[in-house]
Short mmCIF file of C-alpha atoms in Angstrom, two decimals:
data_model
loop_
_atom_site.label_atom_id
_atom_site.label_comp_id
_atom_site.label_asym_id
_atom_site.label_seq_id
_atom_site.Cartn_x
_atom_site.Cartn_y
_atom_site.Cartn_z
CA UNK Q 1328 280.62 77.34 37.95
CA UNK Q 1329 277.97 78.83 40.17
CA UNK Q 1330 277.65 77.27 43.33
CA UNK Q 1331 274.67 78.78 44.14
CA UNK Q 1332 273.23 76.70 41.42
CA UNK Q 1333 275.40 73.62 41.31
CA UNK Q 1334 275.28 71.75 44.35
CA UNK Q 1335 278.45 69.66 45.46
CA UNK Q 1336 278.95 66.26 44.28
CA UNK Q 1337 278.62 63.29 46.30
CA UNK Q 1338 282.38 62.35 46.15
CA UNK Q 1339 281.64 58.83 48.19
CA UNK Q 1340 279.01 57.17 49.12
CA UNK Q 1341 279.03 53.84 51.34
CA UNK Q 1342 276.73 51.68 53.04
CA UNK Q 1343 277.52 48.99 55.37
CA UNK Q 1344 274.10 47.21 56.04
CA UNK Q 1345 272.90 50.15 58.42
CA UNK Q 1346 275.01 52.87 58.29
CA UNK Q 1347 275.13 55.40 55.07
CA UNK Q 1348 278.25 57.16 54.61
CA UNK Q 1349 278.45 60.15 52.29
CA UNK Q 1350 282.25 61.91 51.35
CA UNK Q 1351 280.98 65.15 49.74
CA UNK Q 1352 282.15 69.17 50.39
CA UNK Q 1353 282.86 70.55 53.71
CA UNK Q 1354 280.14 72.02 55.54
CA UNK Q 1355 277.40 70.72 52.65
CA UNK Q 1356 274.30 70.56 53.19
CA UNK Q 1357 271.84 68.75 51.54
CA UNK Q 1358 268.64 66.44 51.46
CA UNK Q 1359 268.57 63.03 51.77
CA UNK Q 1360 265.96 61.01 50.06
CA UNK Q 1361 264.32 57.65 50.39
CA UNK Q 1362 262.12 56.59 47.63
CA UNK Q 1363 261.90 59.66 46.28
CA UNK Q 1364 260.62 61.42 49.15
CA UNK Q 1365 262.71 63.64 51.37
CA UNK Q 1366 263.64 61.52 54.63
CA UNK Q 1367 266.28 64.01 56.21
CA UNK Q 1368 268.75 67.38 56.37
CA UNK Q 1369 271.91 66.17 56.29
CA UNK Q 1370 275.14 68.13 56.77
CA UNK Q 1371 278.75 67.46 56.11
CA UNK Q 1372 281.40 68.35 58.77
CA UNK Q 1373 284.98 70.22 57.97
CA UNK Q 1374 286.12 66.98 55.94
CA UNK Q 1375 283.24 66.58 54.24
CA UNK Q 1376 282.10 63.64 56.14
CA UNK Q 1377 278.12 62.82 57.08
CA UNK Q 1378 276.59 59.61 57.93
CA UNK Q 1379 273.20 58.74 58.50
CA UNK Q 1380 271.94 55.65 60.58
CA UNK Q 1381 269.28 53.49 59.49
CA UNK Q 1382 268.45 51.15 62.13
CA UNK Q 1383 264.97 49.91 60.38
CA UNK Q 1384 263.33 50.68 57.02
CA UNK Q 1385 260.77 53.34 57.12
CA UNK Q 1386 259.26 51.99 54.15
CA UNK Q 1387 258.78 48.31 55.98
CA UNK Q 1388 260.33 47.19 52.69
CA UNK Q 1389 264.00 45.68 53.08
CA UNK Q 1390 265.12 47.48 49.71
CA UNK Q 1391 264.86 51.65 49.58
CA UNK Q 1392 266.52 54.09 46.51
CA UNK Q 1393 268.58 56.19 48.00
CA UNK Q 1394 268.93 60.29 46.50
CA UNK Q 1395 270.39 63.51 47.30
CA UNK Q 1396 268.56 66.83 46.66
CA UNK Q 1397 270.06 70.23 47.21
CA UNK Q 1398 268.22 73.52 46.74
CA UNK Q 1399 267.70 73.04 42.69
CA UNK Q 1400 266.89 69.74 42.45
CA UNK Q 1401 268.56 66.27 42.22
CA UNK Q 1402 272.05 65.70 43.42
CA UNK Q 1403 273.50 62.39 40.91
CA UNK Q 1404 271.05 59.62 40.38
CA UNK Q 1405 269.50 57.43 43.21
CA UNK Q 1406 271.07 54.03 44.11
CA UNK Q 1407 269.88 51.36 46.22
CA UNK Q 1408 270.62 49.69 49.24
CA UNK Q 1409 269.15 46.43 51.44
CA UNK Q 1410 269.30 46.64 55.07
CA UNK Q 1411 271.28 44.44 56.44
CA UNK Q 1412 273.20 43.59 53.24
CA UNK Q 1413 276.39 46.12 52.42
CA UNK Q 1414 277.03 47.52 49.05
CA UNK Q 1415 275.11 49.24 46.71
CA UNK Q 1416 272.77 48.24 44.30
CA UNK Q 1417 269.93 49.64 41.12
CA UNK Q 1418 267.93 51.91 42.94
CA UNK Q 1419 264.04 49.91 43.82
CA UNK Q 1420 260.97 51.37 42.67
CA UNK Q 1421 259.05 52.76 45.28
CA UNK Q 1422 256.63 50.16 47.26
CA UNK Q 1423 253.56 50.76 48.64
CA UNK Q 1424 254.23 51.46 53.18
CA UNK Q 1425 254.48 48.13 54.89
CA UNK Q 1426 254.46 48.10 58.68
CA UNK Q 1427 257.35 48.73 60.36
CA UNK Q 1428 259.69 46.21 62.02
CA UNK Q 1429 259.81 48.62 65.18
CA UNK Q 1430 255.96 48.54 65.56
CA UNK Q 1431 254.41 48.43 69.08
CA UNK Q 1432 251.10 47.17 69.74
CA UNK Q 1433 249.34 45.99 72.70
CA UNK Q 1434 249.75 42.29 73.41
CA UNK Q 1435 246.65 40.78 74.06
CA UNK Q 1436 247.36 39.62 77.57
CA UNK Q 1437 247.23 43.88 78.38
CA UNK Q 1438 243.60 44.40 76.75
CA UNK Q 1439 242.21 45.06 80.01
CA UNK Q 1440 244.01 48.31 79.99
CA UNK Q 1441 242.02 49.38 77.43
CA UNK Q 1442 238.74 48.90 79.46
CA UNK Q 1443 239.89 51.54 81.89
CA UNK Q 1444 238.06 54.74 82.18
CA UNK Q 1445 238.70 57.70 80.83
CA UNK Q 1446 237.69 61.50 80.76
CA UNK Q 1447 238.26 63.96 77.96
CA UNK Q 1448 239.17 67.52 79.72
CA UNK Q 1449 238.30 70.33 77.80
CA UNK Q 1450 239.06 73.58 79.56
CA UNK Q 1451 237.51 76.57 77.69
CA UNK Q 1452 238.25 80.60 77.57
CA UNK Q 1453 236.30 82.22 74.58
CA UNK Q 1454 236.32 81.34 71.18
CA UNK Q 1455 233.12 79.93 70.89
CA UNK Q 1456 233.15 78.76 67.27
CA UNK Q 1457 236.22 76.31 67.97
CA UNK Q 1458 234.88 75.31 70.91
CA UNK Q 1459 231.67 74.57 68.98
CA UNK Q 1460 233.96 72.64 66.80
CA UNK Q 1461 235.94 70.70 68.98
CA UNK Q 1462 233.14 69.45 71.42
CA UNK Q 1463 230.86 68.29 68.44
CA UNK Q 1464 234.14 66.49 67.05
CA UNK Q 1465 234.66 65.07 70.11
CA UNK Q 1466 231.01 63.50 70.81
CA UNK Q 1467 230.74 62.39 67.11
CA UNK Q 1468 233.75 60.74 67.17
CA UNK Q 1469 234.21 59.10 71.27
CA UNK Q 1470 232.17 56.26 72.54
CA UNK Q 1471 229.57 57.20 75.07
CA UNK Q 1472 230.95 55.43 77.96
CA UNK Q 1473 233.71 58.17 77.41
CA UNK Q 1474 233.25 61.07 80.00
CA UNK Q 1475 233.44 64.70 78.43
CA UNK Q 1476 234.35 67.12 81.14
CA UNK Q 1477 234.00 70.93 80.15
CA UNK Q 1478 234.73 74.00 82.14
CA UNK Q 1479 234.58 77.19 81.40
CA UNK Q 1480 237.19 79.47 82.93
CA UNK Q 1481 235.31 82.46 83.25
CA UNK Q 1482 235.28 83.36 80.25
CA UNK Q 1483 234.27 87.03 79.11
CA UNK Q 1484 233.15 86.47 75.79
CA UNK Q 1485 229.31 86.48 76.69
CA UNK Q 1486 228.54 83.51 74.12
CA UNK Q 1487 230.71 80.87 75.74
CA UNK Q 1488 228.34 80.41 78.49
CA UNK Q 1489 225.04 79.60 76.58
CA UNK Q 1490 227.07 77.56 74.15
CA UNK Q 1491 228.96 75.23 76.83
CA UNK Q 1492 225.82 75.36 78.98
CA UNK Q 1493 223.70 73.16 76.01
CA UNK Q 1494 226.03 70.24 75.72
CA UNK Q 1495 225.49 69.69 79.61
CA UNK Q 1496 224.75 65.74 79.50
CA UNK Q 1497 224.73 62.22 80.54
CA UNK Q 1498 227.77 62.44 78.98
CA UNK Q 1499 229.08 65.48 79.47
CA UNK Q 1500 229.79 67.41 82.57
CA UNK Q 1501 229.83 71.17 81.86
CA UNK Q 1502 231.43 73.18 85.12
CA UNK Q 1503 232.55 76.92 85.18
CA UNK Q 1504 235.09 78.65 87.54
CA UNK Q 1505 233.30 81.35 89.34
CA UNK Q 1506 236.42 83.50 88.41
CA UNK Q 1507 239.53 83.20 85.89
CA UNK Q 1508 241.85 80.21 87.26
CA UNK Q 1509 243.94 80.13 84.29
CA UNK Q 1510 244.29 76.76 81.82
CA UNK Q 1511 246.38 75.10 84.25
CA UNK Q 1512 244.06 75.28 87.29
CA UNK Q 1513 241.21 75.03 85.12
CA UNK Q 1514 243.05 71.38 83.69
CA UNK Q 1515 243.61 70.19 87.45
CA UNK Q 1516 240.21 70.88 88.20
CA UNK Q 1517 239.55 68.45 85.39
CA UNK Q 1518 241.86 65.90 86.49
CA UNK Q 1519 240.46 65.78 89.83
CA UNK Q 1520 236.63 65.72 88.39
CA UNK Q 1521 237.92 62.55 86.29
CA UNK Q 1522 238.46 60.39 90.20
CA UNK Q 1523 240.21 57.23 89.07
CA UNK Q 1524 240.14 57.59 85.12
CA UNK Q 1525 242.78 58.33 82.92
CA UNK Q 1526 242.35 61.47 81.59
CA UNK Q 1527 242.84 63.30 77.85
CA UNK Q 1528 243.49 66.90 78.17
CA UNK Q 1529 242.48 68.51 74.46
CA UNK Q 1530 242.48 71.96 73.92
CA UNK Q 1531 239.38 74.00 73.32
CA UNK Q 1532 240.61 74.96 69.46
CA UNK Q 1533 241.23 71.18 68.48
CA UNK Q 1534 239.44 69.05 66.46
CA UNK Q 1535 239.36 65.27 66.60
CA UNK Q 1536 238.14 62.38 64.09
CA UNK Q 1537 236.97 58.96 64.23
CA UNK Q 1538 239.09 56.29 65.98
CA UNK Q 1539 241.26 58.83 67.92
CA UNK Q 1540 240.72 57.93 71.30
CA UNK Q 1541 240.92 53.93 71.13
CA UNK Q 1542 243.87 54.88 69.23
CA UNK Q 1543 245.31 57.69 71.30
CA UNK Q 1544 245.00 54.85 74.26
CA UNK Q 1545 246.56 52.01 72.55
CA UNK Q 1546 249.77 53.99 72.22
CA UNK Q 1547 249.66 54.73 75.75
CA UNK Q 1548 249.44 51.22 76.77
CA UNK Q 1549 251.50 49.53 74.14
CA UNK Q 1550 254.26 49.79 76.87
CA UNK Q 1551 254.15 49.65 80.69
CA UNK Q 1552 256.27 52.53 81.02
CA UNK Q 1553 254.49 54.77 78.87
CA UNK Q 1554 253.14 57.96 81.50
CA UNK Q 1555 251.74 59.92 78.23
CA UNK Q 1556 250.84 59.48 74.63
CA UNK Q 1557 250.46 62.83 72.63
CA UNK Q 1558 248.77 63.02 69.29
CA UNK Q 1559 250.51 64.51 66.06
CA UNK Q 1560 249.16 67.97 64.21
CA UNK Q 1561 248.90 70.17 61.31
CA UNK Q 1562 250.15 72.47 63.70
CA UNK Q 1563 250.92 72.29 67.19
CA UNK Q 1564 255.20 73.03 67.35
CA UNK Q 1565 256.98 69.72 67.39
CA UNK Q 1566 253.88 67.57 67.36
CA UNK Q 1567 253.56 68.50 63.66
CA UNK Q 1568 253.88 66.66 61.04
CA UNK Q 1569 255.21 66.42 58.37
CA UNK Q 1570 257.28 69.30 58.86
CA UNK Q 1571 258.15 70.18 62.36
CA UNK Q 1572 257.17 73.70 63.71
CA UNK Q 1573 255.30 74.59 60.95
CA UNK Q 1574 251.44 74.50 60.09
CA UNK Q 1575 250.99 71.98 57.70
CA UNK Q 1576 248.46 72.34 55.12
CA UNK Q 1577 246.31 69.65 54.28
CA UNK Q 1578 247.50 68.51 50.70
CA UNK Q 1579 245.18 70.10 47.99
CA UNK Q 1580 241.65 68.21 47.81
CA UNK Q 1581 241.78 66.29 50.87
CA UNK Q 1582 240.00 66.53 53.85
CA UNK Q 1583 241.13 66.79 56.99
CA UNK Q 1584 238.98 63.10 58.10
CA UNK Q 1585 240.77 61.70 54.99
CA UNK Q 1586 244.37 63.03 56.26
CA UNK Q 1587 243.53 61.25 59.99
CA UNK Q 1588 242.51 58.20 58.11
CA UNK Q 1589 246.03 57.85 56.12
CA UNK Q 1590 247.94 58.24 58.89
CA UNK Q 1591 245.49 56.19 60.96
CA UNK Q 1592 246.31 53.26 58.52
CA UNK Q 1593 249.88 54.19 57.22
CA UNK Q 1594 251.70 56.31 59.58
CA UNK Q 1595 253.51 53.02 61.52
CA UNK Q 1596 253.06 52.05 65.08
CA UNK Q 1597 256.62 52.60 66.04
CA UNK Q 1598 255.67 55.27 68.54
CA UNK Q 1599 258.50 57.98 68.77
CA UNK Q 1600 259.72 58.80 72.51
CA UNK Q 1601 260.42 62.42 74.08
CA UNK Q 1602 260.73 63.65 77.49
CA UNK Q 1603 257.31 65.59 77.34
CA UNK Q 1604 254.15 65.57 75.75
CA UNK Q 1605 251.79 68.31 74.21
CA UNK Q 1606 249.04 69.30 76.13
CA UNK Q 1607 246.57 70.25 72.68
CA UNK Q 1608 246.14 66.65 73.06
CA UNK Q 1609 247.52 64.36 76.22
CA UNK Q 1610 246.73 61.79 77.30
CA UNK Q 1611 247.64 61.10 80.84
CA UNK Q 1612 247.52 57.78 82.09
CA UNK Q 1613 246.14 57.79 85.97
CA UNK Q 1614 248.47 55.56 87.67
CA UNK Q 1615 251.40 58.19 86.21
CA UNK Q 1616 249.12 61.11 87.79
CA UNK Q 1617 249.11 59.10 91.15
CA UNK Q 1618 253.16 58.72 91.31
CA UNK Q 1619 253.45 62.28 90.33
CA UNK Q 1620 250.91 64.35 91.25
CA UNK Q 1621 248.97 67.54 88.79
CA UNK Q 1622 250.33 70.06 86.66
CA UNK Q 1623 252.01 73.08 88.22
CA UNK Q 1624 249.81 76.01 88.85
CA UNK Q 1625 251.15 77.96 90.69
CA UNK Q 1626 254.19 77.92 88.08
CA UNK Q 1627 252.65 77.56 85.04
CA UNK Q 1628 249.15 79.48 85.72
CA UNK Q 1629 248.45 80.44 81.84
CA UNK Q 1630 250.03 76.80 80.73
CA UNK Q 1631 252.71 76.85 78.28
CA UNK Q 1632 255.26 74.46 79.83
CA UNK Q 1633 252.78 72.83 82.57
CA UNK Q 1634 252.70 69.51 80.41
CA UNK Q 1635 256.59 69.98 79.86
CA UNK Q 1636 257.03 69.97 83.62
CA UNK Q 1637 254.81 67.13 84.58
CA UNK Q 1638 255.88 64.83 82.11
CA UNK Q 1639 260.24 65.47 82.94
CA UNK Q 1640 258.52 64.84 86.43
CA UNK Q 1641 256.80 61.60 85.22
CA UNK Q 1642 260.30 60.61 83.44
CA UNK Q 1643 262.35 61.42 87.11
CA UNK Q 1644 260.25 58.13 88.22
CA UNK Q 1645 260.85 55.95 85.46
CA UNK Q 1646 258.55 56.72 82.95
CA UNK Q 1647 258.83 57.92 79.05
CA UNK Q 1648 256.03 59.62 76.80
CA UNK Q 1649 255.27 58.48 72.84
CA UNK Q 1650 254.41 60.17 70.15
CA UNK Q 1651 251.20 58.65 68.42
CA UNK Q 1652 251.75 59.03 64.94
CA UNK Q 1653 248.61 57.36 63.51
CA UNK Q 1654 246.34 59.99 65.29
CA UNK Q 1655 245.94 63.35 63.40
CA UNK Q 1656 244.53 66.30 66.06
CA UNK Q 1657 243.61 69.48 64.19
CA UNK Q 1658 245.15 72.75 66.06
CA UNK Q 1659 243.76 76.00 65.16
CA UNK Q 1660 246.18 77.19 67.93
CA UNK Q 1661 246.44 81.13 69.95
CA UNK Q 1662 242.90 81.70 69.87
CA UNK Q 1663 242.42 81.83 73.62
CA UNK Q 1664 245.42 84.92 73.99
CA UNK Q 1665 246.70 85.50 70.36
CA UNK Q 1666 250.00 84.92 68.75
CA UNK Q 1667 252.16 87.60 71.09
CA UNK Q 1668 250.60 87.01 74.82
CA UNK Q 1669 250.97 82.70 73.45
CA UNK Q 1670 254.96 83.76 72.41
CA UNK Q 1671 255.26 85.80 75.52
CA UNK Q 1672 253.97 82.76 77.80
CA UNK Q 1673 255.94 80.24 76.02
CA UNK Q 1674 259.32 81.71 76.90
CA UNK Q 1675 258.49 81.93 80.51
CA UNK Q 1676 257.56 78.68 81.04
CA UNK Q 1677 260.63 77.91 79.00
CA UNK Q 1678 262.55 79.59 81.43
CA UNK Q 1679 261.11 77.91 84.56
CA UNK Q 1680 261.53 74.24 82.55
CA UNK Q 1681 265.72 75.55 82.10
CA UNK Q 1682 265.81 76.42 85.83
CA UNK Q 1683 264.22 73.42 86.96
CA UNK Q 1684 265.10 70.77 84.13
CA UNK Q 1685 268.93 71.99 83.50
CA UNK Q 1686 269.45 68.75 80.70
CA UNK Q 1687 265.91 69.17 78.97
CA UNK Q 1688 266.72 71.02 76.22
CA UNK Q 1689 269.49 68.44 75.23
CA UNK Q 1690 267.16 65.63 75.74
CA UNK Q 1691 264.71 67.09 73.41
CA UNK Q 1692 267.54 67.57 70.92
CA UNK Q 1693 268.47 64.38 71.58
CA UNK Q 1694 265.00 62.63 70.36
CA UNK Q 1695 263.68 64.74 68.00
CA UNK Q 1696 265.12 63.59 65.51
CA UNK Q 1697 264.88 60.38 66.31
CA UNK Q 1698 264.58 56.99 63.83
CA UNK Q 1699 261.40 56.38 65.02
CA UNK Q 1700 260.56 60.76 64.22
CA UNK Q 1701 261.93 60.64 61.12
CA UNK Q 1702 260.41 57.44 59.65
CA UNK Q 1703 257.01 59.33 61.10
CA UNK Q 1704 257.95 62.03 59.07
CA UNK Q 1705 258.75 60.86 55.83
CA UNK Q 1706 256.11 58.11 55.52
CA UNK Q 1707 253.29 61.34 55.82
CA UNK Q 1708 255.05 62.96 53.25
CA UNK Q 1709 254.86 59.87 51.36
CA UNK Q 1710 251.16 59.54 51.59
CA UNK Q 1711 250.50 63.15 51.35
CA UNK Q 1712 251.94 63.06 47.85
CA UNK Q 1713 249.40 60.05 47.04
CA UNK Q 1714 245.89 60.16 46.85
CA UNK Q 1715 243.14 60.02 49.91
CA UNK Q 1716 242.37 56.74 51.15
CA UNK Q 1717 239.74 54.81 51.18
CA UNK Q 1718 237.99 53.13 54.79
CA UNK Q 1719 239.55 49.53 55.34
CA UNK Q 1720 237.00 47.04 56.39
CA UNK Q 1721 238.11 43.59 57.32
CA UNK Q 1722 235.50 40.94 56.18
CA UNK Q 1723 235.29 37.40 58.04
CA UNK Q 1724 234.61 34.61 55.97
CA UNK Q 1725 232.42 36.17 53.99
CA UNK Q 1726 232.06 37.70 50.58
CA UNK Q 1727 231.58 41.15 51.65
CA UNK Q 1728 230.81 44.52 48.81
CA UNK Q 1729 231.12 47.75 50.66
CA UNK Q 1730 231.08 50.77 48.33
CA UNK Q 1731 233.65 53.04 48.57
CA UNK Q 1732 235.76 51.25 51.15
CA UNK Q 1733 238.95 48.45 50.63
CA UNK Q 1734 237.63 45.37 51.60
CA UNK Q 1735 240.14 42.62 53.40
CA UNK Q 1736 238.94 39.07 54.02
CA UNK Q 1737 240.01 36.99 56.58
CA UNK Q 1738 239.54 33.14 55.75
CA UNK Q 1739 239.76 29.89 57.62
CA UNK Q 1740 241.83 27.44 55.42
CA UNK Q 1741 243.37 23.86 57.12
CA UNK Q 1742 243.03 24.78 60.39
CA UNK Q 1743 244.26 28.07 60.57
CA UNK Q 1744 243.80 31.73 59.58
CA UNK Q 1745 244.43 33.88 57.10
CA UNK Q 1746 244.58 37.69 55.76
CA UNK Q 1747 244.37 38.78 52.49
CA UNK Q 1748 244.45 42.05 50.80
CA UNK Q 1749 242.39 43.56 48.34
CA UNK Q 1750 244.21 41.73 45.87
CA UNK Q 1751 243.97 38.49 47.21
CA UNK Q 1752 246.96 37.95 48.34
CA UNK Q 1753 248.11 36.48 51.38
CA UNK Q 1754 249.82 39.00 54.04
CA UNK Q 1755 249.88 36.84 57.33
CA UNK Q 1756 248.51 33.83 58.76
CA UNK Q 1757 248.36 31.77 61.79
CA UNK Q 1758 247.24 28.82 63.25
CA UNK Q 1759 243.45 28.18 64.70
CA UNK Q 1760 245.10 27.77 68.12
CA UNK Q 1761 247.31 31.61 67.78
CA UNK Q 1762 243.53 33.89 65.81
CA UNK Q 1763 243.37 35.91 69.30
CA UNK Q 1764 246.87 36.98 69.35
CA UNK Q 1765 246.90 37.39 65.08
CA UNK Q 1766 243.60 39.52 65.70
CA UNK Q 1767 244.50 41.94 67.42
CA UNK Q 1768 248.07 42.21 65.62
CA UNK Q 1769 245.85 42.44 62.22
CA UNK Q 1770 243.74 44.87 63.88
CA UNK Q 1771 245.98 47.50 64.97
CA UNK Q 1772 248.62 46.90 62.23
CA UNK Q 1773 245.84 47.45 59.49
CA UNK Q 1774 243.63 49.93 61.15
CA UNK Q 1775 240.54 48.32 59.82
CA UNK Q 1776 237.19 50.39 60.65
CA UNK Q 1777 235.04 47.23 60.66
CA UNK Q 1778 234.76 43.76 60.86
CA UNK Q 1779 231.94 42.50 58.40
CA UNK Q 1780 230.48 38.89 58.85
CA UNK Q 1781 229.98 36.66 61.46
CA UNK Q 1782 232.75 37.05 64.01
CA UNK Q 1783 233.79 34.72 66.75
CA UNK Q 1784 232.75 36.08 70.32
CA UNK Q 1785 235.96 35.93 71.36
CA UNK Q 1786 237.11 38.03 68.44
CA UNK Q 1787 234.54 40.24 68.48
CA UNK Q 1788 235.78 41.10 71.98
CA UNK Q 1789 238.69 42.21 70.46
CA UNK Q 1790 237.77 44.44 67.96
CA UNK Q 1791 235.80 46.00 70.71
CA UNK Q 1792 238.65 46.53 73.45
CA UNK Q 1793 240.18 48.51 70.18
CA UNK Q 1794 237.39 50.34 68.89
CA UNK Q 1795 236.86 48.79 65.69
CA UNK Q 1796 233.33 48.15 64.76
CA UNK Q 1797 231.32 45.13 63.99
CA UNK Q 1798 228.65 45.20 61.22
#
């Protein structure tokens, strides 16, 4: 027998309503599947012992089929499992994603949080076509009362200045340092531009799409103790997704608006926590800023562990930072210095973040690979294997046709509420009395575009605190 080719058996396999337990070789290593779709790397230890925790479904459904995969392919045939209920069972057919029992949303009693002001920070050094790129994105897709705040750090390529010089605005504030400050100056110049608002750093060679700011926000307020929300990436090191330190193509015939808009509506609000953020795309709530003051300049002068160090400062007082999964931030990434200065730069911030942060490294490790990450994970995966989606458009009691979009209704029936699918069926309801607090559940659960007919002022308040439209 080859074991190159024949992977071990699964000897054992157990489950006990939320822990898996797999007796296999020792040292084994092999995939774990749910639904068909790789969820994690497992490994066995010297007894041949592995376990995996599943502490919610990542799915949203109860039931998941449960495989192995090595390196050639299927390891037995799946099986199934409930959570909550032990013993095995026929392996389920895969379900559509339901939301997940872990989600976080903003209650409605903290929608004036998302009235506060905010300023996107966009410090620039040459490449002019991404920075083309990212401040169109970024005025196409941002409400007006949104403050865009560019500045040019000196930059030497000679069209950086014109270009940055013509998007000068109501909205947007174009400033340039007389000489090279480096990103991190540049990005505290920003901050202190912004005065009182919370501010988004994005980097010059990103590229944003519809919703991502009301959505970007919402994470960062779903919780009180929330000092930073970072989006995810095709590539930006752990901020990617699906795969983790890689750059993730697009999957063949989408676009990169269609990717944002599946994970907008399918990536799950169960916001995974780290001890820093990513600076491509950060935002940094102000009363966080206040308690612990700018980035590091004088430390980090290029960047490349300024956002690190502010944020395991942020955590010293009691806060955390989330990962928001359902907002997709394209990265071009090293266009400002190029792959070897960006590598260079990275390890000596790294080394000042060792020095100062001894235990970050093991709290990193310690998250990263977290429930919450690897539900994010897998349920991209999951929808990157499907086809794109269509917009979602919630229609109030009215018969709405929208071409080319999935069209929800909400109806009022006996005094209370209720949300159907496309289908027609019936996914939640409640009472008259309880519409506000449904409302904005529905809306951020469902991440409808739109609300079509004639809405309620109070509801239409709402939709507005999170960005949805109203046609």
């Amino acid at each position: 027998m080859n074991a190159a080719v024949d992977p071990p058996p699964i000897r054992r396999l157990d489950w006990d309503g939320a822990v898996l337990r797999v007796t296999t070789a020792p040292h084994a290593a092999f995939d774990l599947t749910l639904d068909g779709v790789r969820y994690a790397r497992i490994g066995a230890d010297a007894h041949g012992h592995a376990r995996v925790a599943l502490p919610f479904s990542p799915s949203g459904h109860t039931s998941l089929a449960v495989g192995f995969a090595g390196e050639h392919g299927l390891i037995g045939a799946p099986v199934g499992i409930a959570l909550g209920t032990p013993g095995l069972a026929l392996a389920p057919a895969p379900r559509p994603l339901a939301p997940l029992a872990t989600e976080e949303l903003v209650p409605l009693d903290r929608l004036a949080d998302l009235a506060r002001p905010v300023a996107v920070v966009v410090p620039v050094y040459n490449a002019p076509e991404l920075v083309r790129a990212c401040l169109d994105s970024v005025l196409a897709h941002t409400p007006d009362d949104v403050r865009l705040i560019v500045i040019d750090d000196a930059s030497p390529d000679a069209a950086v200045a014109p270009l940055v010089a013509r998007y000068a605005s109501a909205r947007a504030t174009v400033l340039t340092n007389p000489h090279n400050r480096g990103f991190t100056a540049t990005a505290n110049r920003g901050i202190a531009e912004a005065g009182d608002a919370d501010v988004v750093l994005l980097n010059a060679d990103a590229e944003v799409a519809p919703h991502w700011l009301a959505d970007l926000r919402a994470a960062a307020y779903a919780r009180g103790d929330t000092a930073s929300a970072t989006a995810v990436s095709d590539n930006a090191g752990a901020f990617s997704v699906p795969e983790l330190e890689r750059e993730n193509p697009l999957p063949a015939g989408w676009t990169f608006h269609d990717a944002a808009r599946a994970l907008r509506q399918s990536a799950g609000l169960a916001y995974p926590r780290l001890p820093t953020g990513n600076g491509f795309c950060l935002y940094m709530k102000r009363a966080a800023i206040a308690a612990v003051g700018v980035l590091d300049e004088v430390a980090f002068a290029q960047g490349y562990g300024e956002e690190n160090d502010w944020c395991q400062r942020a955590c010293a007082h009691g806060f955390t930072h989330v990962i928001a999964g359902n907002v997709l931030v394209r990265h071009a990434r090293s266009q400002s210095f190029g792959h070897e200065r960006r590598a260079a730069l990275g390890e000596a911030g790294a080394r000042v973040i060792r020095e100062r942060w001894p235990t970050y490294d093991a709290q990193v490790g310690a998250t990263l690979f977290s429930p919450e990450r690897l539900a994010l994970d897998w349920r991209v995966r999951r929808l990157y294997a499907g086809a794109p989606p269509s917009p979602r458009v919630l229609a109030f009691d009215a018969a709405v046709e929208v071409e080319n979009a999935e069209v929800w209704t909400l109806t009022s029936v006996d005094g209370e509420k209720r949300l159907r699918d496309p289908n027609g069926v019936t996914v939640d309801r409640a009472s008259d009395r309880d519409a506000a607090i449904a409302f904005a559940r529905w809306l951020q659960r469902h991440a409808f575009e739109r609300v079509a007919g004639r809405v309620p002022d109070d509801l239409a308040a709402i939709a507005r605190a999170f960005g949805v439209g109203l046609a």
